[in-house]
Coordinates of N, CA and C in Angstrom, one line a residue:
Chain A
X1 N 2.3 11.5 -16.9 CA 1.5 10.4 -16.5 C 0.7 10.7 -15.2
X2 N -0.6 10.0 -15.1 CA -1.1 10.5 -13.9 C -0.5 9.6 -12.6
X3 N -0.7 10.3 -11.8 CA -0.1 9.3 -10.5 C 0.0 10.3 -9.6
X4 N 0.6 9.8 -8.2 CA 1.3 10.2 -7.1 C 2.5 10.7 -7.3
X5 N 3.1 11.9 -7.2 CA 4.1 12.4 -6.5 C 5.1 12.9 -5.7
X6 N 6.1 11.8 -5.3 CA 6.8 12.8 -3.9 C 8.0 13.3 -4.2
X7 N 7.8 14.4 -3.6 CA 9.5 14.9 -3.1 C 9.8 15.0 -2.0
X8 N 11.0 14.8 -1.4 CA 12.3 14.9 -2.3 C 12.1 13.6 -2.3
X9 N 13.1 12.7 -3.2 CA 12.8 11.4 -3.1 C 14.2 10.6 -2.2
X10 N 15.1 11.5 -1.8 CA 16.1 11.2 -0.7 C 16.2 12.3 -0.1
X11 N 16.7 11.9 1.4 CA 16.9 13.3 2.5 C 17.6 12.9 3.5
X12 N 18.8 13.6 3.9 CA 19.5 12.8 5.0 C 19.4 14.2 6.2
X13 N 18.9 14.0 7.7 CA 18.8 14.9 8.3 C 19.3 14.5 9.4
X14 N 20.0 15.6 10.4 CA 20.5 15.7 11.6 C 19.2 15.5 12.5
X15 N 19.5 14.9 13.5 CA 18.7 14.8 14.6 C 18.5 16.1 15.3
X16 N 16.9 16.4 15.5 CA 16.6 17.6 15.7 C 15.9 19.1 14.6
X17 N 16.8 18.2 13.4 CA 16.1 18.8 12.3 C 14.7 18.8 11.8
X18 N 13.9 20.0 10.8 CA 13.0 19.3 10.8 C 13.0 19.7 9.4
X19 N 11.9 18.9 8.7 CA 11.4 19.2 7.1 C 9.7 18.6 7.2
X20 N 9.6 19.1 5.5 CA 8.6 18.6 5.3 C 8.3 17.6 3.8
X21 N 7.8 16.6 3.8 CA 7.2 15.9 2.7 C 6.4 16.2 2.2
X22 N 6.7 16.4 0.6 CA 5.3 17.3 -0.3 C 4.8 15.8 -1.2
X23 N 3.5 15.4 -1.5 CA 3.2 14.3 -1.6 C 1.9 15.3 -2.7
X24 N 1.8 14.9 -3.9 CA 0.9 15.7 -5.3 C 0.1 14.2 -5.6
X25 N -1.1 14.5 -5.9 CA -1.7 13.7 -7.1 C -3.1 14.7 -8.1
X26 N -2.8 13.6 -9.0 CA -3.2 14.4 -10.1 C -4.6 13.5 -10.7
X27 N -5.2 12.5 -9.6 CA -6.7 11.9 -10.2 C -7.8 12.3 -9.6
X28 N -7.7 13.4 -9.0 CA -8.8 14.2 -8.1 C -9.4 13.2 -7.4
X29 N -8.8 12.6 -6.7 CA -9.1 11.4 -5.8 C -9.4 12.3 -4.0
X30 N -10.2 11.6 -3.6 CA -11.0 12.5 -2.1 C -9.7 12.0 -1.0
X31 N -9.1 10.7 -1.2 CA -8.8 10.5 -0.1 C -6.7 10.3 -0.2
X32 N -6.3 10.4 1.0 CA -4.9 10.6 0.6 C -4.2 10.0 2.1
X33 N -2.9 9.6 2.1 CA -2.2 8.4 3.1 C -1.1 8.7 2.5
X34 N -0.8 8.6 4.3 CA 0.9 8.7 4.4 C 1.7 7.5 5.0
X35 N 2.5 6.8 4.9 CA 2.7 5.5 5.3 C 4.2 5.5 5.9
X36 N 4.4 4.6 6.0 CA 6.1 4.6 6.8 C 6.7 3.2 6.5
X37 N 7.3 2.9 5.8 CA 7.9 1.4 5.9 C 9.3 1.1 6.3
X38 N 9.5 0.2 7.3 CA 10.7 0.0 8.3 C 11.1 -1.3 7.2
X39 N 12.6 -1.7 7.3 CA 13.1 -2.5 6.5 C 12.4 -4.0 7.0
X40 N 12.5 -4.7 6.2 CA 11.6 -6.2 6.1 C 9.7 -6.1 6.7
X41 N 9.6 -4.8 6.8 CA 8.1 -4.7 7.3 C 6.8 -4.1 6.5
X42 N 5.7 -4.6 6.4 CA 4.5 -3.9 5.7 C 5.1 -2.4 6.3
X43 N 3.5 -2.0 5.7 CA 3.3 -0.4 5.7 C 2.7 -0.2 6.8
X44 N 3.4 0.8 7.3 CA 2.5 1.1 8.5 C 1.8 2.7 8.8
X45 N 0.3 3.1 9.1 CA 0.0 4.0 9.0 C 0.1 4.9 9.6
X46 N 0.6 6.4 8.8 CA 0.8 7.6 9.9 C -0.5 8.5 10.3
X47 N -0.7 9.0 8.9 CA -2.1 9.9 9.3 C -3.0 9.8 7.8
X48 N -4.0 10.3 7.8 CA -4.7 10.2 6.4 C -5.8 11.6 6.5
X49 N -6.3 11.3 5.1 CA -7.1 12.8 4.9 C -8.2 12.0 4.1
X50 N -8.9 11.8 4.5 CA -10.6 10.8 3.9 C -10.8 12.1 2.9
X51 N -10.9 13.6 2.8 CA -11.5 14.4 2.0 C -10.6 15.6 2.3
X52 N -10.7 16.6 1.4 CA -10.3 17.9 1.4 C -10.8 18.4 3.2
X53 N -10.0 19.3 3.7 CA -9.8 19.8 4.9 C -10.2 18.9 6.0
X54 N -9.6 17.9 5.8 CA -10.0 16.5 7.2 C -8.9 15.7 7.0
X55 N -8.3 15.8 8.6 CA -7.3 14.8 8.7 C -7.3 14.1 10.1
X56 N -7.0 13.1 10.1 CA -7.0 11.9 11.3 C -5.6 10.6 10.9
X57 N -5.9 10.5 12.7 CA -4.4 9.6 12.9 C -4.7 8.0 12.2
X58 N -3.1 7.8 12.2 CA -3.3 6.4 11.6 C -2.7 6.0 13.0
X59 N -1.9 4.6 12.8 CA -1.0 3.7 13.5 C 0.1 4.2 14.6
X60 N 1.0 5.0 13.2 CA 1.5 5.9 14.4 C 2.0 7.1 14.0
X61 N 1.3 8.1 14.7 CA 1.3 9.1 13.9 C 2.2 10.3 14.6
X62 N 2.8 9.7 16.3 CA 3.6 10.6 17.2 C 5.1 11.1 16.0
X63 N 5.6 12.2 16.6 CA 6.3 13.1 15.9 C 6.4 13.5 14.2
X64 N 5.0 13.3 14.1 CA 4.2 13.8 12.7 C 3.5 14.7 12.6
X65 N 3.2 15.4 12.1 CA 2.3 16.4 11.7 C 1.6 16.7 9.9
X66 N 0.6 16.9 9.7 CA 0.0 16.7 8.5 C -0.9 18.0 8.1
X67 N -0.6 18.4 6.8 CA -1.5 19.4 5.9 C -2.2 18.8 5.0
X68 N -3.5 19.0 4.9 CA -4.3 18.8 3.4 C -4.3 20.1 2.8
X69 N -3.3 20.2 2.0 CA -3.7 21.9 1.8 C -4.6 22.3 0.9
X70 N -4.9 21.4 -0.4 CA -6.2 21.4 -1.0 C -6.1 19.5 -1.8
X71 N -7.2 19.7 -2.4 CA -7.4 18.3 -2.9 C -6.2 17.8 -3.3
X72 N -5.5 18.1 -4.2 CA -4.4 17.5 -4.8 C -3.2 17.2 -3.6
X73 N -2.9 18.3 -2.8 CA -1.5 18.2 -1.9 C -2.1 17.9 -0.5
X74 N -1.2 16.3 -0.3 CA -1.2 16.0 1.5 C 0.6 16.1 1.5
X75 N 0.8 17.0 2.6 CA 2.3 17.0 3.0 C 2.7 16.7 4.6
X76 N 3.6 15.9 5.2 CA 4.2 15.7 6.0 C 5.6 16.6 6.4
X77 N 5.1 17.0 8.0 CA 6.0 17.3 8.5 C 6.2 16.7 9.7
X78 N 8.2 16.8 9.6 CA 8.8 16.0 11.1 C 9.3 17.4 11.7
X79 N 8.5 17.6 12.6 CA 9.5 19.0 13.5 C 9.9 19.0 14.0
X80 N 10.5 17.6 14.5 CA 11.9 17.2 15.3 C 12.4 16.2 14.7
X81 N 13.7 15.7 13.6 CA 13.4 14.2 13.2 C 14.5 13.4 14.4
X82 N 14.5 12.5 14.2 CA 14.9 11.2 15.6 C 15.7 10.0 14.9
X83 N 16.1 9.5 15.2 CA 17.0 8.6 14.6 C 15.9 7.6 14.3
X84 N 14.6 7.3 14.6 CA 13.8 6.0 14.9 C 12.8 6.6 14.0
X85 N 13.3 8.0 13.1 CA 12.1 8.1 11.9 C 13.1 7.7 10.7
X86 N 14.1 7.2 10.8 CA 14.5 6.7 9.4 C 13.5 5.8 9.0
X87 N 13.3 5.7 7.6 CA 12.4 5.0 7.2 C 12.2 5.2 5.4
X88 N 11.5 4.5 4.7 CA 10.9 5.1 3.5 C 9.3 5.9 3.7
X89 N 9.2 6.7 3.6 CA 7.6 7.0 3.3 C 7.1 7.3 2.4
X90 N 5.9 6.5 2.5 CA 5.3 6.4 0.9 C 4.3 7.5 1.1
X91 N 3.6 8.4 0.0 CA 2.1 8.7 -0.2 C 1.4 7.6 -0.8
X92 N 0.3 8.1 -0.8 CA -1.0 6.9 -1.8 C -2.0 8.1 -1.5
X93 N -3.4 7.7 -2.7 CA -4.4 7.9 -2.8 C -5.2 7.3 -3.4
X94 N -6.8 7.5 -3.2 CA -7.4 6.3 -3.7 C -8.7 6.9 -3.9
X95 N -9.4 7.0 -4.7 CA -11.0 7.3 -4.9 C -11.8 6.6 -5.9
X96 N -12.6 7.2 -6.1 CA -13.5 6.3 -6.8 C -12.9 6.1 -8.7
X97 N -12.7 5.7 -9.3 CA -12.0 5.4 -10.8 C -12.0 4.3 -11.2
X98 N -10.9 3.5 -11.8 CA -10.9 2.5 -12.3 C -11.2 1.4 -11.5
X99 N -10.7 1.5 -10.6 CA -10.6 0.6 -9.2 C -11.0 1.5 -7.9
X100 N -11.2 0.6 -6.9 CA -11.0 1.0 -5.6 C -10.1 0.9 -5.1
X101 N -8.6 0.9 -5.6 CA -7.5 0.5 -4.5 C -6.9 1.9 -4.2
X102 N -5.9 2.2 -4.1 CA -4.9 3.0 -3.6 C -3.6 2.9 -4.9
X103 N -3.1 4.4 -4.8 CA -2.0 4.5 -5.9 C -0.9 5.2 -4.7
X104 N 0.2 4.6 -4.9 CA 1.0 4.7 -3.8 C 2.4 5.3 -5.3
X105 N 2.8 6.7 -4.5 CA 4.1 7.2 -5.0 C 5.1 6.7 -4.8
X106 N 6.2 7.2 -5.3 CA 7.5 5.9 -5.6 C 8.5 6.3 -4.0
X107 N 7.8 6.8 -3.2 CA 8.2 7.0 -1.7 C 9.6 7.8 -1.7
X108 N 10.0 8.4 -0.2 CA 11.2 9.2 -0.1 C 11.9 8.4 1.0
X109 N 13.2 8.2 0.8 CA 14.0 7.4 1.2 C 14.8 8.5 2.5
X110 N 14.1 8.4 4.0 CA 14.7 9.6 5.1 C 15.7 9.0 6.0
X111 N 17.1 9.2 6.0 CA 17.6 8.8 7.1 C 17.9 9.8 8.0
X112 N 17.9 10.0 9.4 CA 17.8 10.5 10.5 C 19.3 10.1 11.6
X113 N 19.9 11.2 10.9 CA 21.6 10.8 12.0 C 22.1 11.6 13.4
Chain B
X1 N -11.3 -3.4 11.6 CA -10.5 -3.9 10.1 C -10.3 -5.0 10.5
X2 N -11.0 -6.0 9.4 CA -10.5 -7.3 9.0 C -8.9 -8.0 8.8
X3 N -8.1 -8.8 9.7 CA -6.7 -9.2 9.8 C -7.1 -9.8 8.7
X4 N -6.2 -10.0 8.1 CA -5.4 -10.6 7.0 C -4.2 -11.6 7.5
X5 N -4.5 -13.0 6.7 CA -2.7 -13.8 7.1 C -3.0 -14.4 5.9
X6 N -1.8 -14.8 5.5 CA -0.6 -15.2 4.3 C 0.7 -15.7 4.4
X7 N 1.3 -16.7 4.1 CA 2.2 -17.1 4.0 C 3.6 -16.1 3.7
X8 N 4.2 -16.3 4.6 CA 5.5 -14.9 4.8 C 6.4 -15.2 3.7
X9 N 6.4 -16.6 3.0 CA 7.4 -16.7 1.7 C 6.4 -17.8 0.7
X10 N 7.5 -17.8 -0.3 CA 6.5 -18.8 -1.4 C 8.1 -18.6 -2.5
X11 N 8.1 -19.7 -3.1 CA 9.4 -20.0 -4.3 C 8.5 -20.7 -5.7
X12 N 8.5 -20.6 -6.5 CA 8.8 -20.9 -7.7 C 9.8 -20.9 -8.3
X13 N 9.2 -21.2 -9.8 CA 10.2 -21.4 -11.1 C 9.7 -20.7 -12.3
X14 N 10.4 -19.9 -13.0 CA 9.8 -19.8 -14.0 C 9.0 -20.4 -15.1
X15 N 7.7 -20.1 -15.6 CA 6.6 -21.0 -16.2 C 5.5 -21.5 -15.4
X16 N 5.7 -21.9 -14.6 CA 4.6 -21.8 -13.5 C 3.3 -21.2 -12.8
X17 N 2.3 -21.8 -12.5 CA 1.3 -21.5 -11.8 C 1.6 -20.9 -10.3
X18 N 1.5 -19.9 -9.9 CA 1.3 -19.5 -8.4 C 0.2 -19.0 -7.7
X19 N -0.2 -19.3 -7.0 CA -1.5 -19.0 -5.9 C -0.8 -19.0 -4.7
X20 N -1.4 -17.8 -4.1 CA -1.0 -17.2 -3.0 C -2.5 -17.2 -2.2
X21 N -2.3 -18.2 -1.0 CA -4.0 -17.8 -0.6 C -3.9 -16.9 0.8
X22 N -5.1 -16.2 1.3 CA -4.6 -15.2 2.4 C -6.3 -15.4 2.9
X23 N -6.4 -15.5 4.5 CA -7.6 -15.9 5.1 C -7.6 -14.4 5.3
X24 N -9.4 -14.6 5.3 CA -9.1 -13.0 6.3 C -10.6 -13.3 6.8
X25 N -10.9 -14.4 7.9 CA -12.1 -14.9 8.8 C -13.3 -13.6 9.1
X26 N -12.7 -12.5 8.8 CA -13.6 -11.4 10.0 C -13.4 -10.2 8.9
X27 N -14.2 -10.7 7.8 CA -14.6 -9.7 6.3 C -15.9 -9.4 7.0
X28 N -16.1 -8.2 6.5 CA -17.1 -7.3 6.9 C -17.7 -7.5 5.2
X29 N -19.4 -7.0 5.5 CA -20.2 -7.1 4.3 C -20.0 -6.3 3.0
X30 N -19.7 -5.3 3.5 CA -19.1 -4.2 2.7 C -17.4 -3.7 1.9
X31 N -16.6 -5.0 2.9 CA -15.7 -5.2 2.7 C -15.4 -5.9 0.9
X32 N -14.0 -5.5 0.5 CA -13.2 -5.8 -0.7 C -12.4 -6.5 -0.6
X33 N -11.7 -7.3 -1.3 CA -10.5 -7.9 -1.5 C -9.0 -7.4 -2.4
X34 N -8.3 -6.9 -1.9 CA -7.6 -6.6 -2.7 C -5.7 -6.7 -3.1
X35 N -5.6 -6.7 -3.4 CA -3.9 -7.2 -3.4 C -3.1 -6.4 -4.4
X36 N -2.0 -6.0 -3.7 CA -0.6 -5.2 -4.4 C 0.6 -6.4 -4.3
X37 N 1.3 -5.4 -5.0 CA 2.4 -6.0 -5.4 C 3.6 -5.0 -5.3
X38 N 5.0 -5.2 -4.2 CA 5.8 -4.0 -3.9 C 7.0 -5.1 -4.4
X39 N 8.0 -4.4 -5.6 CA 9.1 -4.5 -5.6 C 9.9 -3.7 -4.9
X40 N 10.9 -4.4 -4.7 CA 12.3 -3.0 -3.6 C 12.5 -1.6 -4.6
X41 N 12.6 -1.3 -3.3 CA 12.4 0.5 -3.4 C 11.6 0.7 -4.7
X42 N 10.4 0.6 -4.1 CA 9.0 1.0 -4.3 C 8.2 0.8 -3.6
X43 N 7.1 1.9 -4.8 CA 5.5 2.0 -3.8 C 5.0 0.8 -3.8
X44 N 4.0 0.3 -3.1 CA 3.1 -1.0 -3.4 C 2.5 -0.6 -5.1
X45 N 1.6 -1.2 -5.6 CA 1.3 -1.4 -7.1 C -0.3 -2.2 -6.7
X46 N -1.4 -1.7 -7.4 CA -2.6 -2.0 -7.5 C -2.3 -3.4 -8.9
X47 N -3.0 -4.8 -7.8 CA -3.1 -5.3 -8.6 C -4.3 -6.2 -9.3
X48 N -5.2 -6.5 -8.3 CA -6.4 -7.0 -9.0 C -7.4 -6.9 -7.3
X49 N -8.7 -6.6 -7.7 CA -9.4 -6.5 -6.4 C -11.0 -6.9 -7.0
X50 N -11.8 -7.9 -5.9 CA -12.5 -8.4 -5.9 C -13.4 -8.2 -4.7
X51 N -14.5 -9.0 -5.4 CA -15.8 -8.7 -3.7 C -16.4 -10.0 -3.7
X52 N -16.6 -10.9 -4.8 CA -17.0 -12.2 -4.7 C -16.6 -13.2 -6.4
X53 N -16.5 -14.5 -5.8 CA -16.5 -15.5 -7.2 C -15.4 -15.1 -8.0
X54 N -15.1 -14.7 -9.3 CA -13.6 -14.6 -9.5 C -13.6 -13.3 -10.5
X55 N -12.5 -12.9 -10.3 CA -12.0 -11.4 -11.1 C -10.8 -12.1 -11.7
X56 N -10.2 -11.7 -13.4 CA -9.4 -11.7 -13.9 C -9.3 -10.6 -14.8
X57 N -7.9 -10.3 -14.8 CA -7.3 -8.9 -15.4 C -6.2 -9.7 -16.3
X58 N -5.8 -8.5 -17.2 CA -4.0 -9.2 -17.5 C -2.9 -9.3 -16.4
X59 N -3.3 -9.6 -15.7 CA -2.2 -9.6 -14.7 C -2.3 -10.9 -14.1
X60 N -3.4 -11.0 -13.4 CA -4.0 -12.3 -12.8 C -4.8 -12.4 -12.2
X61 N -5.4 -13.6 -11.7 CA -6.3 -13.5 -11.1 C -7.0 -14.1 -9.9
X62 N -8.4 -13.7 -9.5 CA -8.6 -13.5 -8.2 C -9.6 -14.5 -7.7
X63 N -9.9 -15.0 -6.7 CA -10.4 -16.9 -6.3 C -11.2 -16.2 -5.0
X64 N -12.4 -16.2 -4.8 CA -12.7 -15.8 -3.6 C -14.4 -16.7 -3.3
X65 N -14.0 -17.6 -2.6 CA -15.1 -18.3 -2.5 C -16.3 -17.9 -2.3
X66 N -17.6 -18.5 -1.6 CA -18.7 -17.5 -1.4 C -19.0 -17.3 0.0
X67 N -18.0 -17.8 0.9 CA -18.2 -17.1 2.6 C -16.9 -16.2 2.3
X68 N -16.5 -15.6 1.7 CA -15.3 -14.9 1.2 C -14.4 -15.2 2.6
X69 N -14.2 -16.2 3.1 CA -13.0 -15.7 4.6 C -11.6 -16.3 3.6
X70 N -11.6 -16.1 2.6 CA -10.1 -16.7 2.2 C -10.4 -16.3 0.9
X71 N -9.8 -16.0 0.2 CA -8.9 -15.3 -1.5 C -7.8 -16.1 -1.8
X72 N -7.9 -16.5 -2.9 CA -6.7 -16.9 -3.4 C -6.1 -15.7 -5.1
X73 N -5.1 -15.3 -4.6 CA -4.3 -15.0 -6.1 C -3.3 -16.1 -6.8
X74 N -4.1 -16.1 -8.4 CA -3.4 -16.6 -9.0 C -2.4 -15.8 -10.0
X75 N -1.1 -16.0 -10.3 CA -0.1 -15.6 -11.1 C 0.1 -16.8 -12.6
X76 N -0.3 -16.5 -13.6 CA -0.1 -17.7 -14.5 C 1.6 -17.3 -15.0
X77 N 2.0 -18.5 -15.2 CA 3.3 -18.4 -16.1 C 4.2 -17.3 -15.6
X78 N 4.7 -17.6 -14.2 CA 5.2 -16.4 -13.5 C 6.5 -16.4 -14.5
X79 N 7.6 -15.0 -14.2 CA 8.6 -14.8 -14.4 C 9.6 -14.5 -13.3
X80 N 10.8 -14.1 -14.1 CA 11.8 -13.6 -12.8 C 10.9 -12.3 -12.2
X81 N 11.3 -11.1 -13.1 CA 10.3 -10.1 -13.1 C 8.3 -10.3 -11.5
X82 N 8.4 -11.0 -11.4 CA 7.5 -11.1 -10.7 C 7.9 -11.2 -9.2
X83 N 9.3 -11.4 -8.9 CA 9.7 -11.4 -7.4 C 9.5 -10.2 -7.1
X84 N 8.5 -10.6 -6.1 CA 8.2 -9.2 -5.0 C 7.3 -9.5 -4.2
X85 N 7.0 -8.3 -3.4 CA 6.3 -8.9 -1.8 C 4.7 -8.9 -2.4
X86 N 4.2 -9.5 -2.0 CA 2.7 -9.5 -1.9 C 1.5 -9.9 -1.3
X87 N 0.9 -8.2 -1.2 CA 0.0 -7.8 0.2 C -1.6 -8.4 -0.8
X88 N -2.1 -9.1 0.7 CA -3.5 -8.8 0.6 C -3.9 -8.0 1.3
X89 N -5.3 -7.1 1.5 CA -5.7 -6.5 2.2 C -7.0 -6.4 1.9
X90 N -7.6 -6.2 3.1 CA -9.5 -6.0 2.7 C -9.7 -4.9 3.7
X91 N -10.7 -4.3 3.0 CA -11.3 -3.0 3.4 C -12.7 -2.8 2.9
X92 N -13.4 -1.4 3.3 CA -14.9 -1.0 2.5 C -13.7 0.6 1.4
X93 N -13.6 0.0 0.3 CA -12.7 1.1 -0.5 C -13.7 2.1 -1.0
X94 N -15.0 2.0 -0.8 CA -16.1 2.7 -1.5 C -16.7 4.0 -0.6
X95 N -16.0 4.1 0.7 CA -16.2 5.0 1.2 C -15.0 5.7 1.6
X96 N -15.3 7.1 1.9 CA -13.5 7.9 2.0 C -13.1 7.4 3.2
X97 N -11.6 7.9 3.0 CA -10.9 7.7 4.2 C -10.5 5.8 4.5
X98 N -10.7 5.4 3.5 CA -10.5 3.7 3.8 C -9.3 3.6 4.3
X99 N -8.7 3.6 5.7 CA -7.1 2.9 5.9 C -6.9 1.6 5.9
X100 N -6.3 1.6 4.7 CA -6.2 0.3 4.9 C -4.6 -0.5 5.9
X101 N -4.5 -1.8 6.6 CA -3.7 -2.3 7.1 C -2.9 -3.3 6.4
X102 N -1.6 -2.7 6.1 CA -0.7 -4.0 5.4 C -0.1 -5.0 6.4
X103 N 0.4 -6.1 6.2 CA 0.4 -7.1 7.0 C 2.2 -7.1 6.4
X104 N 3.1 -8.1 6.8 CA 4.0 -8.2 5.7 C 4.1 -8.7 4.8
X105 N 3.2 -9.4 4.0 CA 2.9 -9.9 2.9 C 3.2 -11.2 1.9
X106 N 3.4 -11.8 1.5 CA 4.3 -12.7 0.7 C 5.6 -12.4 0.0
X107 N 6.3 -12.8 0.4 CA 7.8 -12.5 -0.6 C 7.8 -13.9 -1.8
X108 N 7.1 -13.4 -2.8 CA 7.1 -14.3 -3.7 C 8.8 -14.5 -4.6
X109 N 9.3 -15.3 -4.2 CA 11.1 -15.7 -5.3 C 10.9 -16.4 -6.7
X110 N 10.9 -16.1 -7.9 CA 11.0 -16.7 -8.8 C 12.2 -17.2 -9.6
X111 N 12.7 -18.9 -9.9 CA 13.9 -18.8 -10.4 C 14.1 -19.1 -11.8
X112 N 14.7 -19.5 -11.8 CA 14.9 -20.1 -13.5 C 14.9 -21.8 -13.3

């Protein structure tokens, strides 16, 4: 089915550790978002990619780092994680198709100990 | 970007009419209307999006006056099935890079 995909979809990391979030879509959509959601709170913005090789900060985007490696893949990395990046993070993407909104992946669930 | 506000909860009953209305005073001309819908542990969900006068899908549908500063979503004949948070949000989605801002949304509860 078409959509967003992330891995891993759980990850439990030592403080200090780092990884990366691989975030796929498959509607040749231009634009792509990384999000972060804290428990009882909206989404909050980390960084985005408007088009292939262009990336810019969201909300909060400190101890994040981001690749657009080609159209399809935006991936997130934490090169130090912190106890205060536990969180869910979602991908999304959105371009021109059926709609104008955003397709958001079934997010990766990170706790940070 | 245009704030968004909405009511942080809302209850029904199953069979019921729900409208959820969300101001958003400081829409831009180019700006959209648009609303998801996040069940727990999940992504948000595209659910009906609008730019003026009314949109209906199978899902439900969308109320947006003609100074557009307020939207209303309608849910007909809700169910259990339908508890979950829900975001409005306006943006210009027709150009790249749209970030959009979620707010924390409506926590819609449906009972029996």
């Amino acid at each position: 089915n078409a959509g967003v995909t992330q891995t891993p979809k759980f990850q439990v990391l030592k403080t200090g550790q780092s990884m990366t979030l691989q975030c796929a879509q498959d509607m040749n959509h231009n634009s792509m978002y990384w999000y972060r959601q804290d428990p009882g709170m909206g989404l909050r913005l980390i960084y985005y990619s408007a088009s292939e090789g262009t990336t810019d900060k969201g909300e909060v985007p400190n101890g994040y780092n981001v690749s657009r490696l080609n159209k399809r893949e935006f991936s997130l990395r934490l090169e130090s994680a912190a106890p205060s990046q536990t969180s869910v993070y979602f991908c999304a993407s959105s371009g021109p198709g059926q709609h104008y909104g955003y397709t958001f992946g079934s997010g990766t669930r990170l706790t940070v100990v | 970007l245009a704030k968004t506000t909405q009511p942080i909860s809302m209850d029904s009953y199953e069979g019921q009419e729900v409208n959820i209305t969300c101001s958003h005073n400081n829409i831009a001309t180019n700006d959209y209307i648009t609303w998801y819908q996040q069940f727990p542990s999940q992504g948000p969900r595209f659910i009906i999006q609008g730019y003026k006068t009314k949109v209906t899908n199978e899902v439900a549908s969308l109320f947006i006056p003609a100074d557009r500063k307020s939207s209303t979503l309608s849910l007909p004949r809700v169910s259990l099935s339908d508890t979950a948070v829900y975001y409005c949000l306006v943006g210009d989605p027709t150009g790249g890079g749209n970030k959009l801002t979620f707010g924390t949304g409506t926590q819609l509860k449906v009972e029996l």
